[in-house]
mmCIF file with all atom_site columns, C-alpha atoms and ligand atoms in Angstrom:
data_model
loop_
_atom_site.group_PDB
_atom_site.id
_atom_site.type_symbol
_atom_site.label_atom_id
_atom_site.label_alt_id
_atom_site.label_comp_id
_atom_site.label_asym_id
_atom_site.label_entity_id
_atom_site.label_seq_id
_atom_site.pdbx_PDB_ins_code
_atom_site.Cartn_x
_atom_site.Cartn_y
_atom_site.Cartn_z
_atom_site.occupancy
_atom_site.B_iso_or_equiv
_atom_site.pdbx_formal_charge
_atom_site.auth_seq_id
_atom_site.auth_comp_id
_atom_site.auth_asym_id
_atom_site.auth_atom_id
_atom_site.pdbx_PDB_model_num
ATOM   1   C CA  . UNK Y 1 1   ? 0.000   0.000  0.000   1.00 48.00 ? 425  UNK Y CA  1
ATOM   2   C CA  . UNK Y 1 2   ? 2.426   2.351  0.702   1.00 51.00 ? 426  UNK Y CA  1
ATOM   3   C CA  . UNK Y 1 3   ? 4.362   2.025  -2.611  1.00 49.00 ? 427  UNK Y CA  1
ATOM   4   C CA  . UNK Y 1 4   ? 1.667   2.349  -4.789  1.00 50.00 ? 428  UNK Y CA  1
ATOM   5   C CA  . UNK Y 1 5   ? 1.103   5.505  -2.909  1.00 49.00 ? 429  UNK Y CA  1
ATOM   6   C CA  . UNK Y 1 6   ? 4.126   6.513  -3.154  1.00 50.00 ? 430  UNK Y CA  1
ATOM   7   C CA  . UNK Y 1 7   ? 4.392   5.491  -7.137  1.00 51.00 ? 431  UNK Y CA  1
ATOM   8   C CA  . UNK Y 1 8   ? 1.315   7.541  -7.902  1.00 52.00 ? 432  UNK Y CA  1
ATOM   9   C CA  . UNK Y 1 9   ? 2.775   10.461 -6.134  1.00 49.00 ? 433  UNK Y CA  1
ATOM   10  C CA  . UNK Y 1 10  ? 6.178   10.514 -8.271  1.00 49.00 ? 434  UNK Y CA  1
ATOM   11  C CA  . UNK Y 1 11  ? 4.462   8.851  -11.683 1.00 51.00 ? 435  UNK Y CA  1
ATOM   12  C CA  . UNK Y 1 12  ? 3.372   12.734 -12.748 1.00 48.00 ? 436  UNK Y CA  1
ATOM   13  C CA  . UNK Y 1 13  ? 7.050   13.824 -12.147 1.00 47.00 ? 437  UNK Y CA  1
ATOM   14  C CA  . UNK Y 1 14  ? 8.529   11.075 -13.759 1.00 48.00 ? 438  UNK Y CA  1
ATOM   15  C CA  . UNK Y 1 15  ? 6.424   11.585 -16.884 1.00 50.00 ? 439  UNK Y CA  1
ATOM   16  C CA  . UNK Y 1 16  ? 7.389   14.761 -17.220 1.00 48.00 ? 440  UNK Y CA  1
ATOM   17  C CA  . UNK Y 1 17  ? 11.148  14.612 -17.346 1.00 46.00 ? 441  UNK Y CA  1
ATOM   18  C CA  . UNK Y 1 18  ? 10.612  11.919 -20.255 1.00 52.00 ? 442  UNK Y CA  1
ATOM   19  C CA  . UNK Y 1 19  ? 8.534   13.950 -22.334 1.00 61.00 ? 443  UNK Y CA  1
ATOM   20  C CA  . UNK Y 1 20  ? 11.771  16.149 -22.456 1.00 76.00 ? 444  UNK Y CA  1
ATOM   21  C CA  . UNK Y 1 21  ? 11.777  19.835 -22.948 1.00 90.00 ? 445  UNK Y CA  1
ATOM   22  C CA  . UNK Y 1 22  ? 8.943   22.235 -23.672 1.00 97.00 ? 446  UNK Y CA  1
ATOM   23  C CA  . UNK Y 1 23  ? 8.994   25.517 -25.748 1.00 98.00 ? 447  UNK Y CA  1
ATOM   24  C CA  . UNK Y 1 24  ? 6.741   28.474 -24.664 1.00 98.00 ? 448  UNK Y CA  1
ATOM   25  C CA  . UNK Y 1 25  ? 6.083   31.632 -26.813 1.00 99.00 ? 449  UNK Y CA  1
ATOM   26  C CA  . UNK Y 1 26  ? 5.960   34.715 -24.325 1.00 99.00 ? 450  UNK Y CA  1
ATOM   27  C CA  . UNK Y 1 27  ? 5.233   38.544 -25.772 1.00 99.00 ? 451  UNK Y CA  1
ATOM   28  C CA  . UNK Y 1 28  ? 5.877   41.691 -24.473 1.00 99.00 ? 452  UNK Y CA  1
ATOM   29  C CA  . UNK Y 1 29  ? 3.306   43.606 -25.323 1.00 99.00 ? 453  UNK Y CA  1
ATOM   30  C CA  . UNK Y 1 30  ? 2.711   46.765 -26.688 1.00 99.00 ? 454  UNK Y CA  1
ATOM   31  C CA  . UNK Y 1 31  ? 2.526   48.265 -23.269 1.00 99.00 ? 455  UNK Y CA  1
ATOM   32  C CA  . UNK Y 1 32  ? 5.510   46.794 -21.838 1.00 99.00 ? 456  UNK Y CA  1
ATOM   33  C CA  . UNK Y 1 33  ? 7.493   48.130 -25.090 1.00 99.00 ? 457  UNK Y CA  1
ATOM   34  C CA  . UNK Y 1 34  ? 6.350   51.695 -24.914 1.00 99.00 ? 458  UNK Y CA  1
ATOM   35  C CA  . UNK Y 1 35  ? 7.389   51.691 -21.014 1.00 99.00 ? 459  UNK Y CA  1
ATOM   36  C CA  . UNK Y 1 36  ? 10.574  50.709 -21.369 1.00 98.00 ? 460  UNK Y CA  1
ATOM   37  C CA  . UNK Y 1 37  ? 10.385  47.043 -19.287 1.00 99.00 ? 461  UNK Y CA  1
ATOM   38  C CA  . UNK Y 1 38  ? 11.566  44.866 -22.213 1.00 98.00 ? 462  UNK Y CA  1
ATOM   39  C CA  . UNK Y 1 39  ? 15.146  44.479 -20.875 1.00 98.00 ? 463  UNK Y CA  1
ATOM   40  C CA  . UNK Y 1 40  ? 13.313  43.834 -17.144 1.00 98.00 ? 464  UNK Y CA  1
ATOM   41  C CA  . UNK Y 1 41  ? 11.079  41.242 -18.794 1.00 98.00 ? 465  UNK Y CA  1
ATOM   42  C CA  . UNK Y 1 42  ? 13.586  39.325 -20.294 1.00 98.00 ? 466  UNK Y CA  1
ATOM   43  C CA  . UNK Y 1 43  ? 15.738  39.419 -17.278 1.00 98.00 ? 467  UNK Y CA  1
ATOM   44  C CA  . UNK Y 1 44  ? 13.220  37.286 -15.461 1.00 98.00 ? 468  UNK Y CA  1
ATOM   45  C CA  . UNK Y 1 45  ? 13.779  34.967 -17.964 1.00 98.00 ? 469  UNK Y CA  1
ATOM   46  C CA  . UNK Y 1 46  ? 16.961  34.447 -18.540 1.00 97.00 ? 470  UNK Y CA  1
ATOM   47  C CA  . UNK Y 1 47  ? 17.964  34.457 -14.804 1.00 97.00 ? 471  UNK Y CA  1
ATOM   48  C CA  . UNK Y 1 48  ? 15.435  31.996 -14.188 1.00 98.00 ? 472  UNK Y CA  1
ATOM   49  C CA  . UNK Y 1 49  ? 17.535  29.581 -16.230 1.00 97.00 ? 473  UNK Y CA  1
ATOM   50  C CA  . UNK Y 1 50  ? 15.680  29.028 -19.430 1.00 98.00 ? 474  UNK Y CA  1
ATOM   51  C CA  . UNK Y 1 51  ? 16.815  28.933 -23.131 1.00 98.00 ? 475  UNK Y CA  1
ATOM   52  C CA  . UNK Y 1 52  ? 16.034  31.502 -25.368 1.00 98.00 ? 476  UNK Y CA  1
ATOM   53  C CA  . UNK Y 1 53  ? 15.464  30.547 -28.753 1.00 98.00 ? 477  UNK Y CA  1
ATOM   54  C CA  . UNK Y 1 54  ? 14.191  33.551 -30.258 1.00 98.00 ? 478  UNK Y CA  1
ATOM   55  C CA  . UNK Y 1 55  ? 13.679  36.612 -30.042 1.00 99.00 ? 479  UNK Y CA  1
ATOM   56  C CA  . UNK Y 1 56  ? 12.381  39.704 -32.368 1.00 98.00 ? 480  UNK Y CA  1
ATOM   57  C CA  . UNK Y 1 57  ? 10.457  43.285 -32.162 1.00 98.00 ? 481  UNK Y CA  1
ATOM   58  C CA  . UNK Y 1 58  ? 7.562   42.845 -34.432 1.00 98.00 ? 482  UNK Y CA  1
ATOM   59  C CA  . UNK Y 1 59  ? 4.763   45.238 -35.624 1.00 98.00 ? 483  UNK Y CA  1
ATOM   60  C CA  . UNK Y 1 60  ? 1.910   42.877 -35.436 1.00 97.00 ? 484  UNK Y CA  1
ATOM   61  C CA  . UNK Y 1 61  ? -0.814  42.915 -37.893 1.00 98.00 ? 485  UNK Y CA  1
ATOM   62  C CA  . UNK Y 1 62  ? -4.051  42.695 -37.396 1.00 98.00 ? 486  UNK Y CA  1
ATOM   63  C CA  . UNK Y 1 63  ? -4.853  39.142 -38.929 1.00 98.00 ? 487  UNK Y CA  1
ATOM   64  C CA  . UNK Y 1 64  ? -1.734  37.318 -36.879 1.00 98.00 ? 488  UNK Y CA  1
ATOM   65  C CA  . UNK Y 1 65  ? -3.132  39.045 -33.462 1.00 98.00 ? 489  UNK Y CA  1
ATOM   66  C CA  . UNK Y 1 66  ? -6.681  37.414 -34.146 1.00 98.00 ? 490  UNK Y CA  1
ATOM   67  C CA  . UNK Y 1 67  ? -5.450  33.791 -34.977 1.00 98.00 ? 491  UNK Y CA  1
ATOM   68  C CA  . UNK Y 1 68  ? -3.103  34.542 -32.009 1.00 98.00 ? 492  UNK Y CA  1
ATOM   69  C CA  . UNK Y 1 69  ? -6.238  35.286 -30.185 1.00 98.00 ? 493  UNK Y CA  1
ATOM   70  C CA  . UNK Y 1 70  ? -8.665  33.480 -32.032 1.00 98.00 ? 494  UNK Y CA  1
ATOM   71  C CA  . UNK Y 1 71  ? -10.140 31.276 -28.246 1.00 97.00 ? 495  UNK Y CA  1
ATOM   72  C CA  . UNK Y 1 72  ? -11.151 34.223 -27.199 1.00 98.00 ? 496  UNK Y CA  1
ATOM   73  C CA  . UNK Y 1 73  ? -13.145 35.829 -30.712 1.00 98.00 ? 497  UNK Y CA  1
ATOM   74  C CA  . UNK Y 1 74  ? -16.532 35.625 -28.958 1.00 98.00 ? 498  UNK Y CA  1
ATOM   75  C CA  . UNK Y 1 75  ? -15.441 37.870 -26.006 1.00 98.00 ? 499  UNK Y CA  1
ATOM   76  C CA  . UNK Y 1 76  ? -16.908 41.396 -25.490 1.00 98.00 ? 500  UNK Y CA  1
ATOM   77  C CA  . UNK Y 1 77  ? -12.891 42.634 -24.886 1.00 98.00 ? 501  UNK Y CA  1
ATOM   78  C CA  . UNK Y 1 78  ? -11.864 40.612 -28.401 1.00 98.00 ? 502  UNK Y CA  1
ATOM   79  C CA  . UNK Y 1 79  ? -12.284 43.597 -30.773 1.00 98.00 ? 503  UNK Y CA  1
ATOM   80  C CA  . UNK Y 1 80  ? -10.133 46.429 -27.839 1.00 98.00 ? 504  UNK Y CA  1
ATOM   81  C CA  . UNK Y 1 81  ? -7.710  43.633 -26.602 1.00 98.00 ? 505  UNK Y CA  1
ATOM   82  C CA  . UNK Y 1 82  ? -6.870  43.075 -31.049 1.00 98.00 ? 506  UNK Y CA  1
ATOM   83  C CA  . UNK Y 1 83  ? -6.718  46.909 -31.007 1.00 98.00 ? 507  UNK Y CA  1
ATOM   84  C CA  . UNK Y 1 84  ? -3.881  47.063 -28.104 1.00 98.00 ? 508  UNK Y CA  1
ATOM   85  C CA  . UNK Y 1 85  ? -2.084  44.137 -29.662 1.00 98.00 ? 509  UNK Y CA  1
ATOM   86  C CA  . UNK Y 1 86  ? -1.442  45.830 -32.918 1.00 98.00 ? 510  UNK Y CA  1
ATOM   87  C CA  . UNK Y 1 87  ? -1.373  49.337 -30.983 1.00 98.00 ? 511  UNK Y CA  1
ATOM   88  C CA  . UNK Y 1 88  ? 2.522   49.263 -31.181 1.00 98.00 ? 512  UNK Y CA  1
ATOM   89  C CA  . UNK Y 1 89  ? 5.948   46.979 -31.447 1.00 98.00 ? 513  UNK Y CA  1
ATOM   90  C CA  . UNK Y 1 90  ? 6.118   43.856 -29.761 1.00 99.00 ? 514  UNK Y CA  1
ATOM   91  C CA  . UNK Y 1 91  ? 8.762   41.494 -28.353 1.00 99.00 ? 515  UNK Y CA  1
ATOM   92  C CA  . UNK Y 1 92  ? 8.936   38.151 -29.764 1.00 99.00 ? 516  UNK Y CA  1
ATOM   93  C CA  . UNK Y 1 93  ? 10.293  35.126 -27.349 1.00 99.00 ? 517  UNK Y CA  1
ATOM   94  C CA  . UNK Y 1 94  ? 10.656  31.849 -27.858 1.00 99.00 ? 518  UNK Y CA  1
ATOM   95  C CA  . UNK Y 1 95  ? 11.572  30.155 -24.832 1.00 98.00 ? 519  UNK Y CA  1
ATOM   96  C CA  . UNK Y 1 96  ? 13.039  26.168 -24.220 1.00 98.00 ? 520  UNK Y CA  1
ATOM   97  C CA  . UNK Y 1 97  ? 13.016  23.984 -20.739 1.00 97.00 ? 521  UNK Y CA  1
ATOM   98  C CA  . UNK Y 1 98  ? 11.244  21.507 -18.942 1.00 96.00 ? 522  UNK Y CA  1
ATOM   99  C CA  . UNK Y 1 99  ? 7.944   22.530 -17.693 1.00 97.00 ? 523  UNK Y CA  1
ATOM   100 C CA  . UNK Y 1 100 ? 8.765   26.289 -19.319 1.00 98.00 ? 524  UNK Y CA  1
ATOM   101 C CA  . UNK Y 1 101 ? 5.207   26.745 -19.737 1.00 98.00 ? 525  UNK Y CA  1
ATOM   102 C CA  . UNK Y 1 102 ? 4.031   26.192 -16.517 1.00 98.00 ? 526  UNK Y CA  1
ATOM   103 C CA  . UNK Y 1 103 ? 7.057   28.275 -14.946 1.00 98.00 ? 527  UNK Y CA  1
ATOM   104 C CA  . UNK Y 1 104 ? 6.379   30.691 -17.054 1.00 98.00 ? 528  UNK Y CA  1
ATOM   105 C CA  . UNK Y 1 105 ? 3.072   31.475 -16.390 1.00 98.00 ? 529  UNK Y CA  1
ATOM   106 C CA  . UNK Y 1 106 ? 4.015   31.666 -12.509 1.00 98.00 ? 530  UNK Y CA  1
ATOM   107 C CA  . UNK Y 1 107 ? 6.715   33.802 -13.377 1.00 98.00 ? 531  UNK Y CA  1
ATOM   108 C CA  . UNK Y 1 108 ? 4.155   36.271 -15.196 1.00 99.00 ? 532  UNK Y CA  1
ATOM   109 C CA  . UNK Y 1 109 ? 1.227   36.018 -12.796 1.00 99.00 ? 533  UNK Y CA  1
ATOM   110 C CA  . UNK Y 1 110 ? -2.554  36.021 -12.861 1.00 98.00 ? 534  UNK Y CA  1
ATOM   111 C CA  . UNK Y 1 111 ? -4.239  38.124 -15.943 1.00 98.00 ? 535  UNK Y CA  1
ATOM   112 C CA  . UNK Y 1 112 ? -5.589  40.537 -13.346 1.00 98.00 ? 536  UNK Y CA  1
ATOM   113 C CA  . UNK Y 1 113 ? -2.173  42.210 -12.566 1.00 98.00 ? 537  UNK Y CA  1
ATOM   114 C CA  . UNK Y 1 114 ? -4.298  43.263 -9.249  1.00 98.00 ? 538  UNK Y CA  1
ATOM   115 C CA  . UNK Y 1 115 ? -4.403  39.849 -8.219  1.00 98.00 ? 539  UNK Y CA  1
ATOM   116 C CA  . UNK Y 1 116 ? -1.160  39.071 -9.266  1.00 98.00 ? 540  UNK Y CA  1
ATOM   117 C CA  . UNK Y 1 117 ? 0.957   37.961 -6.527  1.00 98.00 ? 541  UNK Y CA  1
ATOM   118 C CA  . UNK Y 1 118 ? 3.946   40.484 -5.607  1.00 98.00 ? 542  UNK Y CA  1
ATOM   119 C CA  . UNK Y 1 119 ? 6.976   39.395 -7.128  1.00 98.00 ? 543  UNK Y CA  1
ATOM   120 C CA  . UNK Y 1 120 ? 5.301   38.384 -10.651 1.00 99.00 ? 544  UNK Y CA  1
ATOM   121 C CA  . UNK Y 1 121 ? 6.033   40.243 -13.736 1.00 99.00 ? 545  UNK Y CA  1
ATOM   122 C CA  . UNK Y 1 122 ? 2.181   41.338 -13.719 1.00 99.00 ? 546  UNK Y CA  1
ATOM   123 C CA  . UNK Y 1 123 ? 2.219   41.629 -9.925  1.00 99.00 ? 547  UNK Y CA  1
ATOM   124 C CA  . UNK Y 1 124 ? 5.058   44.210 -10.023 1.00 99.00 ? 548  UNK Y CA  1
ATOM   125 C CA  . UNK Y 1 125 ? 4.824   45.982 -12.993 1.00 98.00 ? 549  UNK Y CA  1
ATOM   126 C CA  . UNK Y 1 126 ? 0.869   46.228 -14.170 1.00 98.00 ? 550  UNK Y CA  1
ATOM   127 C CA  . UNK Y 1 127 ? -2.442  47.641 -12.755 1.00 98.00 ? 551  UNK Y CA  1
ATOM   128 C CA  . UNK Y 1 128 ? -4.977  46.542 -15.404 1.00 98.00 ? 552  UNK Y CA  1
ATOM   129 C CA  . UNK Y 1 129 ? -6.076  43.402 -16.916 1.00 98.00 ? 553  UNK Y CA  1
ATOM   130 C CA  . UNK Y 1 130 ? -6.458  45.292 -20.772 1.00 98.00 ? 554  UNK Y CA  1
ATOM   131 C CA  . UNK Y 1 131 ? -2.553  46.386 -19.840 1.00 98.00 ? 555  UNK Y CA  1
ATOM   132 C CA  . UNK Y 1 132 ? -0.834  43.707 -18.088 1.00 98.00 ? 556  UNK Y CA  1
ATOM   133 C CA  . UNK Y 1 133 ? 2.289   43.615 -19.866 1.00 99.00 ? 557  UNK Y CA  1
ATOM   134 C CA  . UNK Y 1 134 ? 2.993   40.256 -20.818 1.00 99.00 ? 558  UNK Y CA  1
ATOM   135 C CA  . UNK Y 1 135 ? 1.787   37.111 -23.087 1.00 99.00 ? 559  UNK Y CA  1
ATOM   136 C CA  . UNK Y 1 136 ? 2.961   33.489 -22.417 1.00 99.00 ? 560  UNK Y CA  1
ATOM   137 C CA  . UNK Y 1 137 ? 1.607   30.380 -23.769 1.00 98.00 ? 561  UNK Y CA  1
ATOM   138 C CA  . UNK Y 1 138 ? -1.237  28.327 -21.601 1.00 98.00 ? 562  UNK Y CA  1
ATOM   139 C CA  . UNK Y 1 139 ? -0.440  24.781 -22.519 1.00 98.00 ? 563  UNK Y CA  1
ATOM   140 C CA  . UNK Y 1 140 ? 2.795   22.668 -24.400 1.00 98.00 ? 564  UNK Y CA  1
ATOM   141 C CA  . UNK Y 1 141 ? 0.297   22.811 -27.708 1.00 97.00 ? 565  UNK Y CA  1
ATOM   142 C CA  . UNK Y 1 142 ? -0.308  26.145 -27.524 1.00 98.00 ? 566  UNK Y CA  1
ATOM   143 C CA  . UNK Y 1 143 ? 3.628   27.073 -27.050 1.00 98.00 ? 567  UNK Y CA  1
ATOM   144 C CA  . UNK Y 1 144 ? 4.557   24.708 -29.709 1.00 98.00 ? 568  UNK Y CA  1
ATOM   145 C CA  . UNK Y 1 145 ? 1.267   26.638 -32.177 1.00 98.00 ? 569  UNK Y CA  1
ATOM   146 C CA  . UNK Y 1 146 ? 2.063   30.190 -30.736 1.00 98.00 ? 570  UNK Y CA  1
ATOM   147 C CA  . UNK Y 1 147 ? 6.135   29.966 -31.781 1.00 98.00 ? 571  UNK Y CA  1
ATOM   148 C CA  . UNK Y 1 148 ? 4.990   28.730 -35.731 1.00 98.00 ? 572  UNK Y CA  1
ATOM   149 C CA  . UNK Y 1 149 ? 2.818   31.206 -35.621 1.00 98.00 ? 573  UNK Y CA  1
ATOM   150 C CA  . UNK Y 1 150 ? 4.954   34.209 -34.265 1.00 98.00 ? 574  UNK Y CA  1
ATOM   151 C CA  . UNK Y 1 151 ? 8.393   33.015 -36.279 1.00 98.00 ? 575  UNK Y CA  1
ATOM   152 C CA  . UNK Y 1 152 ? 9.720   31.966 -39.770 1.00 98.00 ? 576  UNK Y CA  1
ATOM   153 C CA  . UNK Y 1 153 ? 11.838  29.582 -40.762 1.00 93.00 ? 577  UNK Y CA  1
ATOM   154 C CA  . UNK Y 1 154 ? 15.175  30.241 -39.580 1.00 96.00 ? 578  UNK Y CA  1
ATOM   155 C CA  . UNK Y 1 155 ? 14.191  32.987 -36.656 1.00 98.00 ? 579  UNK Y CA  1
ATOM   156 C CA  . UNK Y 1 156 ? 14.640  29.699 -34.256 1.00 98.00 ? 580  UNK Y CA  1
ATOM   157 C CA  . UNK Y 1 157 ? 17.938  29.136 -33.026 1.00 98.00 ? 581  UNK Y CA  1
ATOM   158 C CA  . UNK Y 1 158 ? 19.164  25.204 -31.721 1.00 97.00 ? 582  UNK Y CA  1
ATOM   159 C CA  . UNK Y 1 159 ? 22.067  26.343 -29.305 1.00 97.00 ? 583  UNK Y CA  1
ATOM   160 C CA  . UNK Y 1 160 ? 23.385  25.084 -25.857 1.00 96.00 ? 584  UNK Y CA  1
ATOM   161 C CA  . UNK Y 1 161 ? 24.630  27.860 -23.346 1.00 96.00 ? 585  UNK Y CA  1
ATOM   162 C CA  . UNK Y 1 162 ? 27.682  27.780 -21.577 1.00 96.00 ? 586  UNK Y CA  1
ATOM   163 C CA  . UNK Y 1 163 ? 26.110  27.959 -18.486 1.00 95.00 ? 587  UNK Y CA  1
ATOM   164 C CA  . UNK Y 1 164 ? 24.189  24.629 -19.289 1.00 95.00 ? 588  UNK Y CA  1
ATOM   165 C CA  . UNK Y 1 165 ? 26.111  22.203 -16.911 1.00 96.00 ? 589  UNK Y CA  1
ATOM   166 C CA  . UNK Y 1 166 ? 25.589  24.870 -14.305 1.00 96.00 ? 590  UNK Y CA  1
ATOM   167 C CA  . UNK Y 1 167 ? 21.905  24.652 -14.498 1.00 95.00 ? 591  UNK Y CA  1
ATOM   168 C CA  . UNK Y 1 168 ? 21.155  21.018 -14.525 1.00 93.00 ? 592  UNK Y CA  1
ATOM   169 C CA  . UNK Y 1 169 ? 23.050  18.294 -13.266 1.00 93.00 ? 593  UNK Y CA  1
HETATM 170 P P1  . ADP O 2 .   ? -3.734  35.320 -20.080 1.00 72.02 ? 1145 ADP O P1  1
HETATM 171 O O1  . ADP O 2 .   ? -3.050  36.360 -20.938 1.00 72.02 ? 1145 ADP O O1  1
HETATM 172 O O2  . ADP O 2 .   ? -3.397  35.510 -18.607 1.00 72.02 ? 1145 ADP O O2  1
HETATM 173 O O3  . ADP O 2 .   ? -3.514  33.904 -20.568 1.00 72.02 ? 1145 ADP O O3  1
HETATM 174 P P2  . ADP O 2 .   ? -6.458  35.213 -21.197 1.00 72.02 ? 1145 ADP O P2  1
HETATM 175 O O4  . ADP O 2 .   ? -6.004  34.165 -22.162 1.00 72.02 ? 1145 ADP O O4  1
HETATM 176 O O5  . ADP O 2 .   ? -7.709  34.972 -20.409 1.00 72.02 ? 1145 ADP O O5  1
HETATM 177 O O6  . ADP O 2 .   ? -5.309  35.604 -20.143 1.00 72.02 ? 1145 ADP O O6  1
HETATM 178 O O7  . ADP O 2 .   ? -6.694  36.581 -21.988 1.00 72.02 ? 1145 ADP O O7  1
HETATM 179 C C1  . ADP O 2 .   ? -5.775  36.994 -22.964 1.00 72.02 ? 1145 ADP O C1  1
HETATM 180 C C2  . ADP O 2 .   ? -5.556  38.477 -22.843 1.00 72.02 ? 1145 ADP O C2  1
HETATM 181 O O8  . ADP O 2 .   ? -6.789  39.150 -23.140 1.00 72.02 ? 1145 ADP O O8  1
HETATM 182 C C3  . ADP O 2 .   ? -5.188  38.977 -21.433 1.00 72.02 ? 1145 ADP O C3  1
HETATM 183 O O9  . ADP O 2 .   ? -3.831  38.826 -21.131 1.00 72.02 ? 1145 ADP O O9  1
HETATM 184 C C4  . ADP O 2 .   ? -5.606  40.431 -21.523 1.00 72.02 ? 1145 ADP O C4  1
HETATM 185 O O10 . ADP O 2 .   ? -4.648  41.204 -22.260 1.00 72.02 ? 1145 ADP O O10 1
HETATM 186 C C5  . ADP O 2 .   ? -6.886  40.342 -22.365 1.00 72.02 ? 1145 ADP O C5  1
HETATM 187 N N1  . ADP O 2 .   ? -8.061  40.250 -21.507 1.00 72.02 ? 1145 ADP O N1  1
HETATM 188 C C6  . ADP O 2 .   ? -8.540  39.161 -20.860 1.00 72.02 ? 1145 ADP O C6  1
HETATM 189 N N2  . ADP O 2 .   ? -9.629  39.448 -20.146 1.00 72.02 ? 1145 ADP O N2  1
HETATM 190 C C7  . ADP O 2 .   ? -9.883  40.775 -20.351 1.00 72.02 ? 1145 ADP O C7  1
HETATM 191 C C8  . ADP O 2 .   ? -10.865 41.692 -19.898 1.00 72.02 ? 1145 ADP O C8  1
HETATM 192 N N3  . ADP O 2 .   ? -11.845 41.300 -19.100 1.00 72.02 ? 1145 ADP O N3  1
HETATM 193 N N4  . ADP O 2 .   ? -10.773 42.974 -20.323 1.00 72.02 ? 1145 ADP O N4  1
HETATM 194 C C9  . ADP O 2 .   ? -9.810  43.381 -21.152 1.00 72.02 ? 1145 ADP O C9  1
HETATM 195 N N5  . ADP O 2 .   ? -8.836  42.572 -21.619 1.00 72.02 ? 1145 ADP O N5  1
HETATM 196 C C10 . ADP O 2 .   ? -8.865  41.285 -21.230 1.00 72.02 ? 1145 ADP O C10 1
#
């Protein structure tokens, strides 16, 4: 009894290190361009220990933003959240590790940047949900969609960083 507790509690765990590395697409946003926190966003990042893949300041037009958004078409914010999107520059990243997307998401905090725990991207540096700074990808899918959708051919970079075998053991 106790080792089948004890295998169901490390089977999720296990699972995950042998599905291998995830990619996550994260934006700054037109916001967080304009303000000047696009060196401060990717800091988090990068010091966090993740691989960046690629990276680009984009004028987004108005027919990639709505694919990019396309989940969330029927919403009464759809047609203002396309318009901020494609309001100015944005910052490209394609980001590589295992469980990235999950990370990441902690790392940028809840949508509400008031509820947005201290310490958070959104938590320290946004006040409003239609501003809140930052984009990452909800689920391994939608990282591996978001990055094909956001970069050519070529825009990806395979690399390994010398600080690798100081990250992982
Ligand atoms: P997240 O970006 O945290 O994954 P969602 O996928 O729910 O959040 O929404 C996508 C983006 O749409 C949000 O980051 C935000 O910019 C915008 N948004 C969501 N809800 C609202 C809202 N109620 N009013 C205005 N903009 C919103």
């Amino acid at each position: 009894r106790r080792n089948s507790t004890r295998r169901r509690i490390f089977l999720p765990r296990l699972v995950a290190s042998m599905e291998g590395p995830e990619e996550t697409y994260i934006m700054v946003k037109p916001d967080g361009v304009q303000r000047g926190l696009v060196g401060e966003i990717i800091s988090r990042f990068e010091k966090k220990g993740f691989l960046l893949k690629g990276l680009k300041l984009f004028q987004c037009p108005k027919d990639l933003a709505e694919e990019h958004y396309k989940d969330l078409k029927e919403r009464p914010f759809f047609p203002k959240l396309i318009e901020y999107i494609t309001s100015g520059p944005v910052v490209c990243m394609a980001w590589e590790g295992a469980g990235v997307v999950a990370s990441a998401r902690k790392l940028i905090g809840a949508t509400n940047p008031l509820q947005a725990e201290p310490g958070t991207i959104r938590g320290d540096l946004a006040v409003q949900t239609g501003r809140n700074v930052v984009h990452g990808s909800d689920s391994p899918e939608n990282g591996k969609r978001e990055i094909a959708l956001w970069f050519k051919e070529g825009e990806i970079c395979e690399w390994v960083p010398a600080q690798a075998p100081w990250l992982r053991e």
